[in-house]
Amino acid sequence: MIPIGERINGMFTDVKKAIAAKDPAAIHQLSEDQTKAGAKYLDINVGTAASDQVDAMKWLVNTIQEKCDTPLALDSQKLDVVKAGLEEVKGHCMINSCQADPEKLDIYLPLCKEYNAALVALCMDKDGVSQDTAKRLENAMTIVEKASEYGVPSDHLYIDPIILPINVDQRQPQMIFEAVSQIRMMADPAPHITVGLSNISQSTRERHLINRTMLVMLAAHGCDSAIVDVLDNDLMDAWITADLLMDKMIYSDSYLKAALA
Amino acid sequence: MIPIGERINGMFTDVKKAIAAKDPAAIHQLSEDQTKAGAKYLDINVGTAASDQVDAMKWLVNTIQEKCDTPLALDSQKLDVVKAGLEEVKGHCMINSCQADPEKLDIYLPLCKEYNAALVALCMDKDGVSQDTAKRLENAMTIVEKASEYGVPSDHLYIDPIILPINVDQRQPQMIFEAVSQIRMMADPAPHITVGLSNISQSTRERHLINRTMLVMLAAHGCDSAIVDVLDNDLMDAWITADLLMDKMIYSDSYLKAALA
């Protein structure tokens, strides 16, 4: 399992304040806490409130790297913000995200190649998120083919089938499970699958329960990554247990601790 | 979801004592509690300790039916014990269980037909539980074909792919998920799938977590029934949420309560 910690995001008040004041303390703490909790990447999103998003991204990258070497996921829809992050990053990182339009992939995939970065690629294009599985799979195939064309290995590809809130369309989860199974077969080795998990529970009352149930169901179909609140212990315990049941780690009585060691 | 409450089983000390003393209080309480918690069937197993299993089965059936009309699942490997239960049962019930050997199905399926009973049929035969998916599917096909031959509707068929403990063979869960998906396609309407859930966590330290994670993963592949501890609230909440995500109930903020109403 490849958890991407979602917490360093300018939409959270503490992060927004830290960015505005260029106060590293909260950022260092979140980096450390999420890493200890099992994050394999730390997502960083400056939020829409930052007055200068390029400057904010650079500051976040450098601030985190002062104390922490967990790979970063540069989360922005703006290319100049992503590029600013890439220039500051030491070592491997992830770009989050790019849509499946060929003309966008033609920009992002060469960047991945240049920086040895992983890419979160969304199963949506300029026409938006499709209501059916076939269109999502068509998008995924475009991503896989383009990545192959540019020599970006499938191990650096994190395809996101796009989760919509359960109270918006209840047919979506089953379509996503089907898409996940199919996408995993599109290349060998299989591309990773990642999701913005918290979307599923938007505006519901049982957010934690719905999030972790969805994550376990996704894992049962081969999804191996997700952008999540890694500080949610119940969520991480459920995910580790799903990994155990998918034979991705060896059983021991203390498998929960072993997974985070 | 069709939860089968596992609690009225002579292997539990309180039930064993109640059977020995023919004391109805504990049995009435367990019937009521499990029904309130969402059990659609109450499994009853006299246990191996009962001095006269036929007599104990009759007493349990009649005792429960004094106060509760939740359908019963007559759980015994002994045909005379099952038959004794069938003679006492009012209304619909379930027989739990029969192996997939044709000569056994030739006995149990006519009984189901005669009593309008559902049948838990195991994906194992006289050679035992197979290590591979193909053999389990072969057993399932024998069950489905025999049921069709005897005119037992697939809605009365609960096929059990047989769960083994995770610390015995970690490859099993994925084989079972595959088997569940395949078995659901063997008839239209699909046969139910049920499992003895607690087996997965035998001799492990995190029994509740492993049980509910396995159940959610099974549900993600179309398993719609399980013999479980319905009094485990976290398990039931997870199962209800999995049903919600499989579009089997309509979302409302209070969907957890609505599911048990």
Coordinates of C-alpha atoms in Angstrom, one line a residue, chain B residues 13-255:
Chain B
T13 CA -20.7 -21.8 27.6
D14 CA -24.0 -19.9 28.2
V15 CA -25.8 -21.7 25.4
K16 CA -24.4 -25.1 26.5
K17 CA -25.6 -24.5 30.1
A18 CA -29.0 -23.4 28.8
I19 CA -29.4 -26.5 26.7
A20 CA -28.3 -28.8 29.6
A21 CA -30.7 -27.2 32.0
K22 CA -33.5 -26.6 29.5
D23 CA -33.5 -23.0 30.7
P24 CA -35.1 -20.8 28.1
A25 CA -34.1 -17.3 29.4
A26 CA -30.6 -17.1 27.8
I27 CA -32.0 -18.5 24.5
H28 CA -34.8 -16.0 24.4
Q29 CA -32.4 -13.1 25.1
L30 CA -30.0 -14.2 22.4
S31 CA -32.9 -14.5 19.9
E32 CA -34.2 -11.1 20.7
D33 CA -30.8 -9.4 20.8
Q34 CA -29.6 -10.9 17.5
T35 CA -32.9 -10.1 15.8
K36 CA -32.7 -6.4 16.9
A37 CA -29.1 -6.3 15.7
G38 CA -30.1 -7.3 12.2
A39 CA -30.0 -11.1 12.0
K40 CA -32.1 -12.3 9.1
Y41 CA -31.6 -15.9 10.3
L42 CA -30.6 -17.3 13.7
D43 CA -28.2 -20.1 13.4
I44 CA -28.8 -22.9 16.0
N45 CA -26.2 -25.5 16.7
V46 CA -26.7 -27.7 19.7
G47 CA -22.9 -28.3 20.0
T48 CA -21.2 -31.6 20.5
A49 CA -21.7 -31.6 24.2
A50 CA -25.4 -32.2 24.2
S51 CA -26.2 -35.7 25.4
D52 CA -29.1 -36.1 23.0
Q53 CA -28.6 -33.8 20.0
V54 CA -32.0 -34.6 18.4
D55 CA -33.8 -33.7 21.6
A56 CA -31.6 -30.6 22.1
M57 CA -32.4 -29.3 18.5
K58 CA -36.1 -29.8 19.1
W59 CA -36.0 -28.0 22.4
L60 CA -34.0 -25.1 20.9
V61 CA -36.3 -24.7 17.9
N62 CA -39.4 -24.7 20.1
T63 CA -37.9 -22.4 22.7
I64 CA -36.9 -19.8 20.2
Q65 CA -40.3 -20.0 18.4
E66 CA -42.1 -19.2 21.6
K67 CA -41.0 -15.6 21.5
C68 CA -39.3 -14.9 18.1
D69 CA -40.2 -15.5 14.5
T70 CA -36.9 -14.8 12.9
P71 CA -36.2 -17.7 10.5
L72 CA -33.8 -20.4 11.9
A73 CA -30.7 -21.9 10.3
L74 CA -30.6 -25.5 11.5
D75 CA -26.8 -26.1 11.9
S76 CA -25.7 -29.7 12.1
Q77 CA -23.7 -32.2 10.1
K78 CA -26.1 -34.9 11.3
L79 CA -29.1 -35.6 9.1
D80 CA -31.3 -36.8 12.0
V81 CA -30.6 -33.6 14.0
V82 CA -31.5 -31.5 10.9
K83 CA -34.7 -33.5 10.3
A84 CA -35.7 -33.2 13.9
G85 CA -35.4 -29.4 13.6
L86 CA -37.3 -29.3 10.3
E87 CA -40.3 -31.2 11.9
E88 CA -40.6 -28.5 14.6
V89 CA -40.0 -25.4 12.5
K90 CA -42.9 -23.1 11.7
G91 CA -42.5 -21.1 8.5
H92 CA -39.3 -20.7 6.4
C93 CA -36.0 -21.9 7.6
M94 CA -32.5 -22.8 6.4
I95 CA -30.5 -26.0 6.5
N96 CA -26.8 -25.4 7.4
S97 CA -25.1 -27.2 5.8
C98 CA -24.5 -29.8 3.1
Q99 CA -21.3 -30.7 1.2
A100 CA -21.2 -30.7 -2.6
D101 CA -21.1 -34.5 -3.1
P102 CA -24.0 -35.4 -5.4
E103 CA -25.1 -38.2 -3.1
K104 CA -25.5 -35.8 -0.2
L105 CA -27.2 -33.2 -2.4
D106 CA -29.6 -35.9 -3.5
I107 CA -30.7 -36.2 0.2
Y108 CA -30.7 -32.5 1.2
L109 CA -32.2 -30.8 -1.8
P110 CA -35.4 -32.8 -1.7
L111 CA -35.6 -31.9 2.0
C112 CA -35.3 -28.2 1.1
K113 CA -38.0 -28.7 -1.5
E114 CA -40.3 -30.4 1.0
Y115 CA -39.9 -27.8 3.7
N116 CA -39.5 -24.8 1.4
A117 CA -36.1 -24.3 3.2
A118 CA -32.9 -22.6 2.1
L119 CA -29.7 -24.5 2.0
V120 CA -26.1 -23.6 2.8
A121 CA -24.1 -25.7 0.5
L122 CA -20.3 -26.0 0.9
C123 CA -17.7 -25.8 -1.8
M124 CA -16.1 -29.0 -0.5
D125 CA -16.7 -32.6 -1.0
K126 CA -15.6 -35.9 0.4
D127 CA -12.0 -35.1 -0.6
G128 CA -12.0 -32.0 1.6
V129 CA -11.4 -28.3 1.0
S130 CA -9.4 -27.8 -2.2
Q131 CA -6.5 -25.4 -2.4
D132 CA -7.5 -24.1 -5.7
T133 CA -10.3 -21.9 -7.1
A134 CA -11.1 -24.3 -10.0
K135 CA -12.1 -27.1 -7.7
R136 CA -14.2 -24.8 -5.5
L137 CA -16.0 -23.6 -8.7
E138 CA -16.5 -27.2 -9.8
N139 CA -18.2 -27.9 -6.5
A140 CA -20.3 -24.8 -6.8
M141 CA -21.4 -25.8 -10.3
T142 CA -22.5 -29.3 -9.0
I143 CA -24.6 -27.5 -6.3
V144 CA -26.2 -25.2 -8.8
E145 CA -27.0 -27.9 -11.3
K146 CA -28.4 -30.3 -8.7
A147 CA -30.5 -27.5 -7.2
S148 CA -31.9 -26.8 -10.7
E149 CA -32.6 -30.5 -11.2
Y150 CA -34.6 -30.7 -8.0
G151 CA -36.4 -27.4 -8.6
V152 CA -34.9 -25.6 -5.6
P153 CA -34.7 -21.9 -6.7
S154 CA -31.3 -20.2 -6.7
D155 CA -32.7 -17.7 -4.2
H156 CA -32.8 -20.6 -1.7
L157 CA -29.2 -21.5 -2.3
Y158 CA -26.4 -20.1 -0.1
I159 CA -23.1 -21.3 -1.5
D160 CA -20.2 -21.2 0.9
P161 CA -16.8 -21.0 -0.7
I162 CA -15.1 -22.0 2.6
I163 CA -12.9 -19.6 4.4
L164 CA -9.7 -20.9 6.0
P165 CA -7.8 -19.0 8.7
I166 CA -5.5 -16.2 7.4
N167 CA -2.6 -17.6 9.3
V168 CA -3.0 -21.0 7.7
D169 CA -2.9 -19.9 4.0
Q170 CA -2.7 -16.2 3.0
R171 CA -3.4 -17.0 -0.7
Q172 CA -6.9 -18.1 0.2
P173 CA -8.7 -14.8 0.5
Q174 CA -7.9 -13.7 -3.1
M175 CA -9.0 -17.2 -4.4
I176 CA -12.2 -16.8 -2.5
F177 CA -12.9 -13.3 -3.9
E178 CA -12.4 -14.8 -7.4
A179 CA -14.7 -17.7 -6.6
V180 CA -17.4 -15.4 -5.2
S181 CA -17.4 -13.3 -8.4
Q182 CA -17.6 -16.5 -10.5
I183 CA -20.3 -18.2 -8.5
R184 CA -22.6 -15.2 -8.6
M185 CA -22.6 -15.6 -12.4
M186 CA -23.6 -19.3 -12.4
A187 CA -27.3 -18.7 -12.3
D188 CA -29.8 -15.9 -12.8
P189 CA -30.9 -14.8 -10.3
A190 CA -27.6 -15.4 -8.7
P191 CA -27.3 -17.8 -5.8
H192 CA -26.5 -16.2 -2.5
I193 CA -23.0 -16.5 -1.2
T194 CA -22.5 -17.1 2.5
V195 CA -19.4 -17.7 4.6
G196 CA -18.5 -18.7 8.1
L197 CA -16.7 -15.4 8.6
S198 CA -15.0 -15.9 12.0
N199 CA -12.8 -18.7 10.5
I200 CA -10.6 -16.1 8.8
S201 CA -9.4 -14.8 12.1
Q202 CA -8.9 -18.1 14.1
S203 CA -6.0 -17.8 16.5
T204 CA -5.1 -14.2 15.5
R205 CA -4.9 -11.3 17.8
E206 CA -7.0 -8.8 15.8
R207 CA -10.1 -10.9 15.4
H208 CA -12.7 -8.1 15.1
L209 CA -10.6 -6.0 12.7
I210 CA -9.7 -9.0 10.5
N211 CA -13.3 -10.2 10.4
R212 CA -14.8 -6.9 9.4
T213 CA -12.2 -6.2 6.8
M214 CA -12.7 -9.6 5.2
L215 CA -16.4 -9.1 5.2
V216 CA -16.2 -5.8 3.5
M217 CA -13.8 -7.2 0.9
L218 CA -16.2 -10.2 0.3
A219 CA -19.1 -7.8 -0.1
A220 CA -17.1 -5.8 -2.7
H221 CA -17.1 -9.0 -4.8
G222 CA -20.8 -9.8 -4.4
C223 CA -21.0 -11.9 -1.3
D224 CA -24.3 -11.1 0.3
S225 CA -24.6 -13.3 3.4
A226 CA -22.4 -14.4 6.2
I227 CA -22.6 -16.3 9.5
V228 CA -21.4 -13.6 11.9
D229 CA -21.5 -12.2 15.4
V230 CA -24.3 -9.7 14.6
L231 CA -23.8 -8.3 18.1
D232 CA -20.5 -6.8 16.9
N233 CA -21.6 -3.3 16.1
D234 CA -18.5 -2.3 14.3
L235 CA -18.9 -5.3 12.0
M236 CA -22.5 -4.6 11.3
D237 CA -21.8 -0.9 10.6
A238 CA -19.0 -1.8 8.2
W239 CA -21.3 -4.3 6.4
I240 CA -24.2 -1.8 6.1
T241 CA -21.7 0.7 4.7
A242 CA -20.4 -1.8 2.2
D243 CA -24.0 -2.4 1.1
L244 CA -24.5 1.3 0.7
L245 CA -21.4 1.5 -1.5
M246 CA -22.7 -1.5 -3.5
D247 CA -25.9 0.5 -4.2
K248 CA -28.1 -2.0 -2.3
M249 CA -29.7 0.7 -0.2
I250 CA -30.4 4.4 -0.7
Y251 CA -28.2 6.9 1.0
S252 CA -29.5 9.0 3.8
D253 CA -27.6 10.7 6.6
S254 CA -29.0 8.1 9.0
Y255 CA -28.5 5.1 6.7

